[in-house]
JSON list of C-alpha atoms in Angstrom, two decimals:
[
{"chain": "A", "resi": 298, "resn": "UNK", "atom": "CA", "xyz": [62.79, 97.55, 124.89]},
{"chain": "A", "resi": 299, "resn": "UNK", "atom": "CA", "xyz": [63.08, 100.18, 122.12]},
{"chain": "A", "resi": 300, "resn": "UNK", "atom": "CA", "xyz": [65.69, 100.42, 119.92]},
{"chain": "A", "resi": 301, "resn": "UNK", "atom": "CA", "xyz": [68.27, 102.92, 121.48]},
{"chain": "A", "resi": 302, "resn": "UNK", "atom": "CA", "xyz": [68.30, 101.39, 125.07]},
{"chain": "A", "resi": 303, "resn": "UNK", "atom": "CA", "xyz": [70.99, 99.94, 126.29]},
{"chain": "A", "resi": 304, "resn": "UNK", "atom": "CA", "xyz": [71.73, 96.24, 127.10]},
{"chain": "A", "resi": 305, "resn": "UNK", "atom": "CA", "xyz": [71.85, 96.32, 130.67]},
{"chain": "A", "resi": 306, "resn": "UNK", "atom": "CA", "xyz": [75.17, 95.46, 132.00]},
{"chain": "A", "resi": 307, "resn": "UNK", "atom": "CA", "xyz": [76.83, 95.65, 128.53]},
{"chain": "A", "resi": 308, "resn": "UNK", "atom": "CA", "xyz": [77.46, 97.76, 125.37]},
{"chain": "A", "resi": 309, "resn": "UNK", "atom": "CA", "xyz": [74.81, 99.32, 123.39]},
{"chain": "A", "resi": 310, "resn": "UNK", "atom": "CA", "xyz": [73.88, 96.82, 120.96]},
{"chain": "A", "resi": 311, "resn": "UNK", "atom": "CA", "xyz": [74.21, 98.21, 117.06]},
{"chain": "A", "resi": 312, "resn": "UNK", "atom": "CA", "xyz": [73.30, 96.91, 113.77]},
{"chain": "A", "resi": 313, "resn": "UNK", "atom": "CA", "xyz": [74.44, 97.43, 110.18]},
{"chain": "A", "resi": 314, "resn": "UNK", "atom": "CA", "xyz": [72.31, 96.79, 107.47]},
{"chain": "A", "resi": 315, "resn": "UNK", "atom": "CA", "xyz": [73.25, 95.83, 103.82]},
{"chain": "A", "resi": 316, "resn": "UNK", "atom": "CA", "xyz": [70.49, 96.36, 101.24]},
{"chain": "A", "resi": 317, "resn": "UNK", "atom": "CA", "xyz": [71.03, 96.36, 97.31]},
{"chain": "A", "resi": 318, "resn": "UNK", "atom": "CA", "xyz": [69.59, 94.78, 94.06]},
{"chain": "A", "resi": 319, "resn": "UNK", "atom": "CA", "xyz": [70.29, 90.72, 94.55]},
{"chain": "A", "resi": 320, "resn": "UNK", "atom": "CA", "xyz": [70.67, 88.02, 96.91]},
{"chain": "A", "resi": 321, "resn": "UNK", "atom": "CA", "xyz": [74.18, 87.55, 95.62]},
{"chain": "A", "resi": 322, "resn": "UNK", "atom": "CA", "xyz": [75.07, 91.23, 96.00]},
{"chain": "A", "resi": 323, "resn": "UNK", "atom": "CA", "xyz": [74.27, 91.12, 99.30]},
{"chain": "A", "resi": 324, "resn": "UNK", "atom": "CA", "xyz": [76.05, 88.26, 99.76]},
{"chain": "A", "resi": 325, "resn": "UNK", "atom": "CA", "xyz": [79.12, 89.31, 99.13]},
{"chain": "A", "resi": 326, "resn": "UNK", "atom": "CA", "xyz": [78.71, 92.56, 100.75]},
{"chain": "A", "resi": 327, "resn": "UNK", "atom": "CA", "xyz": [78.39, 90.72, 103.87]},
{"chain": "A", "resi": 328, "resn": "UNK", "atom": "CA", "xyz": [81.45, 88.42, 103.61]},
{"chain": "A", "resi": 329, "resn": "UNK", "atom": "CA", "xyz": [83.40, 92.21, 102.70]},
{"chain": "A", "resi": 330, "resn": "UNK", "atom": "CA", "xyz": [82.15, 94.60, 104.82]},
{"chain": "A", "resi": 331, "resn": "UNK", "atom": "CA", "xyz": [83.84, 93.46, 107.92]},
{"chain": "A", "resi": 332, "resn": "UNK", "atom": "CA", "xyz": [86.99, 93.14, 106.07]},
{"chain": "A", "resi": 333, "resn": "UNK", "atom": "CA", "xyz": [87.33, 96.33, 104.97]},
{"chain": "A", "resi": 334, "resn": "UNK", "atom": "CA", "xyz": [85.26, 97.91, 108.16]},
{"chain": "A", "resi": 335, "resn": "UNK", "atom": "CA", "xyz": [86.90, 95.70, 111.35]},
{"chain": "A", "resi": 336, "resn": "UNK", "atom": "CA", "xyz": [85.49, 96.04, 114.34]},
{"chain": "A", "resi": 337, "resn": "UNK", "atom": "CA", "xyz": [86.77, 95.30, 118.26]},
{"chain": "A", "resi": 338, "resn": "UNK", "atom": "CA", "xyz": [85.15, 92.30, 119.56]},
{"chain": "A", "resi": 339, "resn": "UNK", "atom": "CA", "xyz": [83.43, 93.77, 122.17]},
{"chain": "A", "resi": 340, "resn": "UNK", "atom": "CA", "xyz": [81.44, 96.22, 120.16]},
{"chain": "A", "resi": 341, "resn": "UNK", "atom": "CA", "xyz": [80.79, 94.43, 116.79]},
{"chain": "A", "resi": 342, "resn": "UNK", "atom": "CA", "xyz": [77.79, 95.29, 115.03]},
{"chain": "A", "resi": 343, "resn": "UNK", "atom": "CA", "xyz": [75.36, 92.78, 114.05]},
{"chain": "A", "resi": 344, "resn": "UNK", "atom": "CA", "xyz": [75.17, 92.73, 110.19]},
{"chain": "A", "resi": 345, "resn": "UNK", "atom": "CA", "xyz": [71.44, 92.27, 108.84]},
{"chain": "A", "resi": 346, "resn": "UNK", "atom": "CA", "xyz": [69.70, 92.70, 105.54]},
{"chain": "A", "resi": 347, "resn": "UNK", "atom": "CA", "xyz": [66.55, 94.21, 103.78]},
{"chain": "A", "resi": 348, "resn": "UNK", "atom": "CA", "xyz": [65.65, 91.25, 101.71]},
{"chain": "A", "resi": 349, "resn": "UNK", "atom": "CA", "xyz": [64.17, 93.29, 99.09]},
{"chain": "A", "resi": 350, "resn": "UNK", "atom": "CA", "xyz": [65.25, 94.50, 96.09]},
{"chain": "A", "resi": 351, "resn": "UNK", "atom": "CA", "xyz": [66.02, 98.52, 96.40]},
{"chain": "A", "resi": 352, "resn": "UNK", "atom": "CA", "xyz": [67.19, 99.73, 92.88]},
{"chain": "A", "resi": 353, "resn": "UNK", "atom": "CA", "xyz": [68.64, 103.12, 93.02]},
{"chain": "A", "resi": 354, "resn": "UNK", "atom": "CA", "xyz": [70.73, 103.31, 89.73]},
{"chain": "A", "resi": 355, "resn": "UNK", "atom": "CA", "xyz": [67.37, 103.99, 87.41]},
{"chain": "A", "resi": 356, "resn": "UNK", "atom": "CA", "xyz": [65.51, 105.94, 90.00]},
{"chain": "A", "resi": 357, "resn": "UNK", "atom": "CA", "xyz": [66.65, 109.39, 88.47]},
{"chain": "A", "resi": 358, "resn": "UNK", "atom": "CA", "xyz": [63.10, 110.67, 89.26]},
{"chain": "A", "resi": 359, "resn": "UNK", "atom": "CA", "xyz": [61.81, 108.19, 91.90]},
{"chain": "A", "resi": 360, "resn": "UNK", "atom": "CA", "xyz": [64.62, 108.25, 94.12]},
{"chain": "A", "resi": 361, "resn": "UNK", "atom": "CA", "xyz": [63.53, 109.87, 97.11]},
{"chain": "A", "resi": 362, "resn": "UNK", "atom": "CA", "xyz": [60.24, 107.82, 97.67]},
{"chain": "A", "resi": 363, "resn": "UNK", "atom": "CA", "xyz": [62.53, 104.71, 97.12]},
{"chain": "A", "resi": 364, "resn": "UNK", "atom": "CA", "xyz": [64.85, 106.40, 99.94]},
{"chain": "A", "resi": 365, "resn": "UNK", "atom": "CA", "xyz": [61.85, 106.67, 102.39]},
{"chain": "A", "resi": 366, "resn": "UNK", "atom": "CA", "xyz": [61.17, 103.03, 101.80]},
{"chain": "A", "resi": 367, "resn": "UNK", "atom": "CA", "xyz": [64.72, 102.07, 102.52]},
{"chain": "A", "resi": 368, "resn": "UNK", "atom": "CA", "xyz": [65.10, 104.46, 105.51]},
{"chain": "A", "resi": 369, "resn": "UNK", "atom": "CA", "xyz": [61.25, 102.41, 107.06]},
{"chain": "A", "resi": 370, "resn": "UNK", "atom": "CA", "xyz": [63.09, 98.69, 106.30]},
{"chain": "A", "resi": 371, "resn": "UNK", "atom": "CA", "xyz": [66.33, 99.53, 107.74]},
{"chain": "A", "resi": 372, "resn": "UNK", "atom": "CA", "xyz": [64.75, 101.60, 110.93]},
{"chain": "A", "resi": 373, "resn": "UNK", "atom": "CA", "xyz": [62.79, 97.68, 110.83]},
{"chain": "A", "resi": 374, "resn": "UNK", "atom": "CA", "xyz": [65.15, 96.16, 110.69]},
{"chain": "A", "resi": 375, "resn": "UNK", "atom": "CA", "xyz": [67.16, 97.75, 113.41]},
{"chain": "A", "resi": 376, "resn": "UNK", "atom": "CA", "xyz": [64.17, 97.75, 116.07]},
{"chain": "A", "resi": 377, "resn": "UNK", "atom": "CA", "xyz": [63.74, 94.14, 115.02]},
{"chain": "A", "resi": 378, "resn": "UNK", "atom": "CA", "xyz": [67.17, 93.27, 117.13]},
{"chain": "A", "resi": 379, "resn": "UNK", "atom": "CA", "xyz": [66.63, 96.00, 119.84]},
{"chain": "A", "resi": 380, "resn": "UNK", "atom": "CA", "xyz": [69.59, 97.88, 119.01]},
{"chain": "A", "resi": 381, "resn": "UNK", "atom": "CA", "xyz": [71.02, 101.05, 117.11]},
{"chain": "A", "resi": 382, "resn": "UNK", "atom": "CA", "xyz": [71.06, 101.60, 113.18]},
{"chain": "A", "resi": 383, "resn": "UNK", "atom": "CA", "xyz": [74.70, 102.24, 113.35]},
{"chain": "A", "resi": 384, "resn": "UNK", "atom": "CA", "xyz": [74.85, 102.15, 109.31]},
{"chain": "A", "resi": 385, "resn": "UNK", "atom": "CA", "xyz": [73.91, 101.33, 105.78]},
{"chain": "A", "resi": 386, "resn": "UNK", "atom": "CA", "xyz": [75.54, 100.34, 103.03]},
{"chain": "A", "resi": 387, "resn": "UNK", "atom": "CA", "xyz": [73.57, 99.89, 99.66]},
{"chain": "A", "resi": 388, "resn": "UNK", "atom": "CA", "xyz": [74.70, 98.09, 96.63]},
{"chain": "A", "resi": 389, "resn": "UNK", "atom": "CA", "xyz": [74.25, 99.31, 93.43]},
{"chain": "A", "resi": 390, "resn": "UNK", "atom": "CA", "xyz": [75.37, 98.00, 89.92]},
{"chain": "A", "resi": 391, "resn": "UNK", "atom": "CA", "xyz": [76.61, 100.56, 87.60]},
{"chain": "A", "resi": 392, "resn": "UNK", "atom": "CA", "xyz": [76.13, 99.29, 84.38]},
{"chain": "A", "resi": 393, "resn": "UNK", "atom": "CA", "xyz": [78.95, 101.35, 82.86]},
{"chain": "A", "resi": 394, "resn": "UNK", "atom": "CA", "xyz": [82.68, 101.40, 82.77]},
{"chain": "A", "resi": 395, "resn": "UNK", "atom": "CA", "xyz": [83.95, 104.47, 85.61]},
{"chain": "A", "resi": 396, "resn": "UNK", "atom": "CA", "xyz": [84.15, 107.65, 83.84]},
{"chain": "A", "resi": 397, "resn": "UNK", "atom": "CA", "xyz": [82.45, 111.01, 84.33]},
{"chain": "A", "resi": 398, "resn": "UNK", "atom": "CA", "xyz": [79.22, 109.89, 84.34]},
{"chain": "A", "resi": 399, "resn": "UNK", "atom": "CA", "xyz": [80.00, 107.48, 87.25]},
{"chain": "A", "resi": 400, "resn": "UNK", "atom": "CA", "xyz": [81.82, 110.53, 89.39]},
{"chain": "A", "resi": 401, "resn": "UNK", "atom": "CA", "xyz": [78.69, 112.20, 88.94]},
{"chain": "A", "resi": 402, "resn": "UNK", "atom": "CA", "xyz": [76.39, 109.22, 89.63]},
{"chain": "A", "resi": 403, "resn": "UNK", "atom": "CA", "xyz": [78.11, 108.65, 92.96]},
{"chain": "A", "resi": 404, "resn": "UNK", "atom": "CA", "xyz": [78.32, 111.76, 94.34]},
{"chain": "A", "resi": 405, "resn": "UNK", "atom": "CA", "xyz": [74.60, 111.99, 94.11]},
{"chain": "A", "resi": 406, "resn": "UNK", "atom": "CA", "xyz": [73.73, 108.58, 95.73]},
{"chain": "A", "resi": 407, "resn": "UNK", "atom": "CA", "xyz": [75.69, 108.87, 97.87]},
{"chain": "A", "resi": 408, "resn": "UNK", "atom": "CA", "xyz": [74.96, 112.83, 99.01]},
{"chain": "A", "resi": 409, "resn": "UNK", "atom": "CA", "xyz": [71.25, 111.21, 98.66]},
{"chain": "A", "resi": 410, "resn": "UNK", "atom": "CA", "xyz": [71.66, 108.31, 101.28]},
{"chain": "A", "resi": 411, "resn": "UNK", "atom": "CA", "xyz": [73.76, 110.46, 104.15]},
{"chain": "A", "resi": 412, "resn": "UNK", "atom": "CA", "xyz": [70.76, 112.99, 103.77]},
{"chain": "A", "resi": 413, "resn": "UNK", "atom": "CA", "xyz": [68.49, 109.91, 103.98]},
{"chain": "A", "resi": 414, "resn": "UNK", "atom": "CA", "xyz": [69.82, 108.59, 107.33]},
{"chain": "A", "resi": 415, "resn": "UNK", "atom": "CA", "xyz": [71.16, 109.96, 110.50]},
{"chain": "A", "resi": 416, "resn": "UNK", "atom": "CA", "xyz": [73.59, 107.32, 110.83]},
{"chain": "A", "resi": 417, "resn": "UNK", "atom": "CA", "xyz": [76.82, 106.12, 108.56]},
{"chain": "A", "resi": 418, "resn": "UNK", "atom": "CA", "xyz": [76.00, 105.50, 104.58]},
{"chain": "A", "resi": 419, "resn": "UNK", "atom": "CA", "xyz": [78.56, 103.80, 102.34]},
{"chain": "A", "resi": 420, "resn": "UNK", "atom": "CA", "xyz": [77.99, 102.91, 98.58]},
{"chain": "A", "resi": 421, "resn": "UNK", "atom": "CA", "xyz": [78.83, 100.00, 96.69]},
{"chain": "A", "resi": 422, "resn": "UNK", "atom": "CA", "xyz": [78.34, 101.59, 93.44]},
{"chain": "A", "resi": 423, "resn": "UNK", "atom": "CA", "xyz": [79.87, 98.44, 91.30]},
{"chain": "A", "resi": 424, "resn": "UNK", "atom": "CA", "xyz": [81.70, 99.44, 88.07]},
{"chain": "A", "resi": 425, "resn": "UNK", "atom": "CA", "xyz": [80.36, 97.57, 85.83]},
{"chain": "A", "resi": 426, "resn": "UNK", "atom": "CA", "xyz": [79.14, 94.85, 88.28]},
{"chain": "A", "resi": 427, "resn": "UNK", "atom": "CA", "xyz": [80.06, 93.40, 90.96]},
{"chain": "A", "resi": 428, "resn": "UNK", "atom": "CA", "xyz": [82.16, 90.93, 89.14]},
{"chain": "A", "resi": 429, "resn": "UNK", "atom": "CA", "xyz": [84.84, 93.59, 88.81]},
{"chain": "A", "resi": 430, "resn": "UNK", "atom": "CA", "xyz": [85.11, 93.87, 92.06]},
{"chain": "A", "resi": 431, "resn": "UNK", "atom": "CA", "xyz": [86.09, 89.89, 92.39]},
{"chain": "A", "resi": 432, "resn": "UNK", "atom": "CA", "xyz": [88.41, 90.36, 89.90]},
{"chain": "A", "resi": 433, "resn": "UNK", "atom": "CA", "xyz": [90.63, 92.17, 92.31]},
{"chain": "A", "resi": 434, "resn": "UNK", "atom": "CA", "xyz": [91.23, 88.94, 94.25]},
{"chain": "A", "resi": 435, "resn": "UNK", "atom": "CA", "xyz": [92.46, 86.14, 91.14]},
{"chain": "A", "resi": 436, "resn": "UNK", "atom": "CA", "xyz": [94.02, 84.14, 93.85]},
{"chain": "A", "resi": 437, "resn": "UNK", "atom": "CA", "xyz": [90.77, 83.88, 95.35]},
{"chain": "A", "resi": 438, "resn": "UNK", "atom": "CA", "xyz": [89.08, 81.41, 92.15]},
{"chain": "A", "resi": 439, "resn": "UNK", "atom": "CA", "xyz": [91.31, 78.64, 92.18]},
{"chain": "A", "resi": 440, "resn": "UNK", "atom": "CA", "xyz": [90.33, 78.16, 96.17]},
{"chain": "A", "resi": 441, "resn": "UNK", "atom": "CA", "xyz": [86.53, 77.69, 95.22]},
{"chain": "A", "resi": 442, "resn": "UNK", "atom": "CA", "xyz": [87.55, 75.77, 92.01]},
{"chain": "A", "resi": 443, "resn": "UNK", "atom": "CA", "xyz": [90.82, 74.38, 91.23]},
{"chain": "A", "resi": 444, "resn": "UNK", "atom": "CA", "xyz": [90.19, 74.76, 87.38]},
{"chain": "A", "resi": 445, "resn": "UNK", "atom": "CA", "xyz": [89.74, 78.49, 88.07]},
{"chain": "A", "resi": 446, "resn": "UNK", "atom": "CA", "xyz": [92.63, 80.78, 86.78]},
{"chain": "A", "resi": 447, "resn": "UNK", "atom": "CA", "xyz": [92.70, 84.32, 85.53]},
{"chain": "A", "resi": 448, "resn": "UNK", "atom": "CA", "xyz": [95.27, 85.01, 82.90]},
{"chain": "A", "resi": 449, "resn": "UNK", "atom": "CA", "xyz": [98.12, 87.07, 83.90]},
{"chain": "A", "resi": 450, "resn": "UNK", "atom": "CA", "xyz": [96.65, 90.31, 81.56]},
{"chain": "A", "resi": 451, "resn": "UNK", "atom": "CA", "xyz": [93.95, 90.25, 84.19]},
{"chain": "A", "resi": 452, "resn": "UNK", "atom": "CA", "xyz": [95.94, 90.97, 86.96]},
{"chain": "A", "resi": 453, "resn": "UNK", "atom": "CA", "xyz": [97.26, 93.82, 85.83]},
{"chain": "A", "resi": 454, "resn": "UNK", "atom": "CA", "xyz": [94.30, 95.62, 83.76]},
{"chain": "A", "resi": 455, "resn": "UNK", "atom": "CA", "xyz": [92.18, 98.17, 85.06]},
{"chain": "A", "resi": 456, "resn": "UNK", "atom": "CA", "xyz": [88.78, 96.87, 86.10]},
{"chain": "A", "resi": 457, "resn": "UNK", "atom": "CA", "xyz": [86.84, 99.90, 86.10]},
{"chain": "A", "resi": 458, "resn": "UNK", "atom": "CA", "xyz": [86.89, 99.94, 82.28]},
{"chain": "A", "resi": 459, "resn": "UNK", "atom": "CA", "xyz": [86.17, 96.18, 80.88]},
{"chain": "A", "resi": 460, "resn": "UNK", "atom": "CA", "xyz": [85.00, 96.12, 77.51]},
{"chain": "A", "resi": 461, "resn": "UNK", "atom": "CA", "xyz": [81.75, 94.04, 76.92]},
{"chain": "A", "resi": 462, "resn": "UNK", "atom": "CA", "xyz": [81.57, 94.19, 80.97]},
{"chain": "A", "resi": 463, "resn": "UNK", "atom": "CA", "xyz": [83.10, 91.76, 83.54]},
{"chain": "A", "resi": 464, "resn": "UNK", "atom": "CA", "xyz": [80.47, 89.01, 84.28]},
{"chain": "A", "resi": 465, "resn": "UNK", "atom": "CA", "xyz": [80.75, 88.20, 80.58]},
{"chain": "A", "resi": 466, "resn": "UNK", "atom": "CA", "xyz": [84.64, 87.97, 80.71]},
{"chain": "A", "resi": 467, "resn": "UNK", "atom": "CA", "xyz": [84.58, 85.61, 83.65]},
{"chain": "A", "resi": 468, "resn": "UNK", "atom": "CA", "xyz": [82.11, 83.70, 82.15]},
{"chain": "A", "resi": 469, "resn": "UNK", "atom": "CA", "xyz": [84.55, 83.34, 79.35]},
{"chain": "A", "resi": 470, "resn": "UNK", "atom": "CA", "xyz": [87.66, 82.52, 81.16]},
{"chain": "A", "resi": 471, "resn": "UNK", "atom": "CA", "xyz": [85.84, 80.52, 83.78]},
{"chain": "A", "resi": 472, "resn": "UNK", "atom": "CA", "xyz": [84.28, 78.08, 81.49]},
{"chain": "A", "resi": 473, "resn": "UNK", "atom": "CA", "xyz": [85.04, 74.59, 83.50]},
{"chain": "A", "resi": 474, "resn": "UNK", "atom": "CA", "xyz": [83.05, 74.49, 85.12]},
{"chain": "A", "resi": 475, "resn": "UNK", "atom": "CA", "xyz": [81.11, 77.79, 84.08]},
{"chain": "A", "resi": 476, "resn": "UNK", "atom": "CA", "xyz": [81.40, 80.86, 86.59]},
{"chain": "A", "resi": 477, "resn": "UNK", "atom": "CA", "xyz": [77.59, 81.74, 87.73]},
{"chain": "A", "resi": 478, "resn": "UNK", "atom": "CA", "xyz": [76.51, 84.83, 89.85]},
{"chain": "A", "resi": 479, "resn": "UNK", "atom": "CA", "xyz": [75.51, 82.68, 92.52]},
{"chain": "A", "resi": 480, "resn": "UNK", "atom": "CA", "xyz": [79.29, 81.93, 93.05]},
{"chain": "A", "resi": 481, "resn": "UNK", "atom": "CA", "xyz": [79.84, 85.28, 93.87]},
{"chain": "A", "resi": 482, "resn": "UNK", "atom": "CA", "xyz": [79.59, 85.18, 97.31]},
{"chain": "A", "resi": 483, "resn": "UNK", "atom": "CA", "xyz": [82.09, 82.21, 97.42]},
{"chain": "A", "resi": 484, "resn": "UNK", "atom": "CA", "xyz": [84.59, 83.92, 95.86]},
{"chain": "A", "resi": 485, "resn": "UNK", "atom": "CA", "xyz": [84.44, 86.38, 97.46]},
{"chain": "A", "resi": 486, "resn": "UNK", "atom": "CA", "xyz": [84.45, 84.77, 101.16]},
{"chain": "A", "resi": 487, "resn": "UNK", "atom": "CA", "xyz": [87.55, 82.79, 99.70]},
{"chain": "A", "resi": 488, "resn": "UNK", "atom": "CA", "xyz": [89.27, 86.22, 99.38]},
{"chain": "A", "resi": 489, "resn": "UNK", "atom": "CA", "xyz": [88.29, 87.28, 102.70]},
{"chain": "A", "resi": 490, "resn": "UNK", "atom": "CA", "xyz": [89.34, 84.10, 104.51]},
{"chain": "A", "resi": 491, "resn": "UNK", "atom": "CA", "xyz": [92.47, 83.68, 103.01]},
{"chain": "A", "resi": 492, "resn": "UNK", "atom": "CA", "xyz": [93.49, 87.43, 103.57]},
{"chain": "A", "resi": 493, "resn": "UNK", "atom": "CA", "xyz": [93.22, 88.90, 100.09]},
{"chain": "A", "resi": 494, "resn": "UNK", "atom": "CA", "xyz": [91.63, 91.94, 100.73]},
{"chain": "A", "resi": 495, "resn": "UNK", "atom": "CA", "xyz": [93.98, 93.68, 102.47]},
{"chain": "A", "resi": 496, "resn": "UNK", "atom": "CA", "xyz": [96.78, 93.25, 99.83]},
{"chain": "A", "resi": 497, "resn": "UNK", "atom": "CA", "xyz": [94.57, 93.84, 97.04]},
{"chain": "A", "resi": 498, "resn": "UNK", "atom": "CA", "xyz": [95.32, 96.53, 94.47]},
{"chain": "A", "resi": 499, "resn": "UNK", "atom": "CA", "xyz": [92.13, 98.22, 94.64]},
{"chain": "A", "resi": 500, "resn": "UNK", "atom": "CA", "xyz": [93.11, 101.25, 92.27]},
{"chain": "A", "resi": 501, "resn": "UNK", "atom": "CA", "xyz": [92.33, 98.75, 89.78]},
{"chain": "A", "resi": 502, "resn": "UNK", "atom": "CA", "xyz": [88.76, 99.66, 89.84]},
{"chain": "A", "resi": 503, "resn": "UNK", "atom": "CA", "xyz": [88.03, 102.83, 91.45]},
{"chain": "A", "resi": 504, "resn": "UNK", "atom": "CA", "xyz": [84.36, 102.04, 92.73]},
{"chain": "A", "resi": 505, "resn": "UNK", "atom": "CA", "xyz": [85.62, 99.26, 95.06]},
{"chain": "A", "resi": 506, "resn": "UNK", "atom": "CA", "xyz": [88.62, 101.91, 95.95]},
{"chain": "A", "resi": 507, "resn": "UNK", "atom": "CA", "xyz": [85.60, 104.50, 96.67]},
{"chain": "A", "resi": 508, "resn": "UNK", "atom": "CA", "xyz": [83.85, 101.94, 98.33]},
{"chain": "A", "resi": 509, "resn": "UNK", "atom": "CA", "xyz": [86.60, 100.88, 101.13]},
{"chain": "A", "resi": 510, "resn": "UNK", "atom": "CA", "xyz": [87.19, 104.59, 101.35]},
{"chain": "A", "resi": 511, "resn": "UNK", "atom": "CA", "xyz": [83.77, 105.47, 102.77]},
{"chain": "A", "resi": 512, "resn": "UNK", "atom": "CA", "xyz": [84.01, 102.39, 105.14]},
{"chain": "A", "resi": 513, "resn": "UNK", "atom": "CA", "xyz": [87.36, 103.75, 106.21]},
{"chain": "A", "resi": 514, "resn": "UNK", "atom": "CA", "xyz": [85.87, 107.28, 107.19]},
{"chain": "A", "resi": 515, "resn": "UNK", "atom": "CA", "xyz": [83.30, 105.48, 109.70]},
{"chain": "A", "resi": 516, "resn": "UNK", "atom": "CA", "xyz": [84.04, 105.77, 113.40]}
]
């Protein structure tokens, strides 16, 4: 059966696929994406992943071959479940606080993926990391560890623009026990099941807010 048939009897049968730098990345993309991106029941895409690395942010001059590469896996990965590549969505860390540079940055990828693929593109271009973007959910920490608290200063500041970057600052104020990137994904599916995301302020750090904004435009 290729990929674009249809399941007999039933809906055509789609996939989404999440690709990005890290395991953890990933991760958390997949506990968020169908938060901010629900779908009815009856057509719900199947959410898959390129296991690979795929750095984008340095490829200023290697991009496109890295695009082709990404375009083969998720094509792959989509014939792998018999079923449509209804969309991608690529992680990136930024590395940088949101400024010009990041306006710029992000128009680019992301004019670069929806020329890439013939199917919906949204980017998860993380200001500074991903960290940030759990940041917006501080009643999320305290439901993966009950010694987890984020002072009231960090509920109100804007996370697109942490000095000395984010993943160091929760490493400080998450000290007992220490915060690790592998608890990413917890945190974030804490925020998700509990029903954080929707009430979050996400102008607090405009990547995420550019983020859910893309997802939003998909139909």
């Amino acid at each position: 059966m290729g990929r674009d048939k249809h399941v007999k009897g039933g809906p055509e049968k789609s996939v989404i696929v999440i690709a990005g730098e890290g395991q953890h990345d990933r991760d958390v993309l997949r506990h968020l994406l169908p938060a901010l991106r629900p779908w009815p029941a009856s057509r719900s895409p199947k959410i898959v992943e390129i296991k690979k690395s795929m750095r984008l942010n340095k490829a200023v001059y290697q991009l496109a071959p890295r695009l082709d590469e990404l375009r083969r896996l998720a094509q792959a990965q989509a014939k792998l479940a018999q079923a449509k590549l209804a969309g991608v969505v690529v992680h990136v860390d930024f590395d940088a606080v949101v400024d010009e540079s990041y306006v710029t940055r992000r128009k680019q990828l992301s004019d670069d993926l929806d020329q890439a693929f013939g199917c919906h593109t949204a980017l998860a271009l993380a200001a500074d990391e991903m960290e940030a973007w759990l940041m917006l959910f501080p009643d999320a920490f305290p439901k993966v560890k009950q010694t987890w608290r984020l002072p009231e200063q960090d509920r109100k500041r804007n996370l697109g623009v942490i000095p000395g970057g984010s993943k160091e600052l929760l490493k400080a104020r998450l000290s007992q026990p220490q915060y690790r990137e592998s608890d990413a994904p917890a945190i974030m599916k804490a925020a998700v099941t509990h029903g954080l995301v929707a009430s979050c302020q996400s102008n607090r750090n405009r990547s995420y807010a550019d983020f859910a904004t893309e997802l939003e435009a998909w139909k």
